[in-house]
Amino acid sequence: MPSAKKPRALRVAVSEFPPLVTKKNKRYTGFEIELWEEVAKRLGRKFKYSVHEFGDLIQLVKGKKADLAIAGITITEDREKIIDFTHRTLESGLRILV
């Protein structure tokens, strides 16, 4: 009987982007982190976070040095030519503070 190959832990590149990604007491939290952790749990996948500069995230995924990136990354036409996005998780719209 062939042995079942255990999937490797997914490499998750993150950059702090409150309130979507924040580091609190050596642990990441925030809306996108909690959403990702629930998805990973339902898929039964282990993962490991690595911290990067925001500007490097898309290239890390494109270059297969990360499996996914989390940091409130806005979906643009140019970025969609490079990587595949999930569905939007936040619609901020226009905000003006007076």
PDB file of C-alpha atoms in Angstrom, residues 7-42:
ATOM      1  CA  PRO A   7       1.242  17.911   2.694  1.00  0.00           C
ATOM      2  CA  ARG A   8       3.899  20.403   3.717  1.00  0.00           C
ATOM      3  CA  ALA A   9       3.000  23.423   5.809  1.00  0.00           C
ATOM      4  CA  LEU A  10       1.916  26.356   3.669  1.00  0.00           C
ATOM      5  CA  ARG A  11       4.228  29.375   3.626  1.00  0.00           C
ATOM      6  CA  VAL A  12       2.197  32.483   4.490  1.00  0.00           C
ATOM      7  CA  ALA A  13       3.914  35.830   3.905  1.00  0.00           C
ATOM      8  CA  VAL A  14       2.509  38.612   6.086  1.00  0.00           C
ATOM      9  CA  SER A  15       3.064  42.321   6.562  1.00  0.00           C
ATOM     10  CA  GLU A  16       1.459  44.257   9.391  1.00  0.00           C
ATOM     11  CA  PHE A  17      -1.560  46.189   8.169  1.00  0.00           C
ATOM     12  CA  PRO A  18      -3.866  47.045  11.107  1.00  0.00           C
ATOM     13  CA  PRO A  19      -6.646  46.126  11.660  1.00  0.00           C
ATOM     14  CA  LEU A  20      -6.328  43.333   9.085  1.00  0.00           C
ATOM     15  CA  VAL A  21      -2.924  42.035  10.202  1.00  0.00           C
ATOM     16  CA  THR A  22      -1.423  42.980  13.567  1.00  0.00           C
ATOM     17  CA  LYS A  23       1.112  41.379  15.865  1.00  0.00           C
ATOM     18  CA  LYS A  24       0.105  41.085  19.485  1.00  0.00           C
ATOM     19  CA  ASN A  25       2.163  39.204  22.090  1.00  0.00           C
ATOM     20  CA  LYS A  26       4.281  37.373  19.458  1.00  0.00           C
ATOM     21  CA  ARG A  27       1.102  36.206  17.677  1.00  0.00           C
ATOM     22  CA  TYR A  28      -0.612  37.526  14.588  1.00  0.00           C
ATOM     23  CA  THR A  29      -4.229  38.595  14.759  1.00  0.00           C
ATOM     24  CA  GLY A  30      -6.657  40.755  12.833  1.00  0.00           C
ATOM     25  CA  PHE A  31      -9.534  40.177  10.429  1.00  0.00           C
ATOM     26  CA  GLU A  32      -7.547  38.624   7.576  1.00  0.00           C
ATOM     27  CA  ILE A  33      -5.464  36.480   9.930  1.00  0.00           C
ATOM     28  CA  GLU A  34      -8.556  35.116  11.680  1.00  0.00           C
ATOM     29  CA  LEU A  35     -10.232  34.471   8.329  1.00  0.00           C
ATOM     30  CA  TRP A  36      -7.138  32.660   6.991  1.00  0.00           C
ATOM     31  CA  GLU A  37      -6.768  30.556  10.141  1.00  0.00           C
ATOM     32  CA  GLU A  38     -10.394  29.422   9.845  1.00  0.00           C
ATOM     33  CA  VAL A  39      -9.873  28.509   6.170  1.00  0.00           C
ATOM     34  CA  ALA A  40      -6.692  26.578   7.020  1.00  0.00           C
ATOM     35  CA  LYS A  41      -8.484  24.790   9.852  1.00  0.00           C
ATOM     36  CA  ARG A  42     -11.354  23.733   7.570  1.00  0.00           C
TER      37      ARG A  42
END
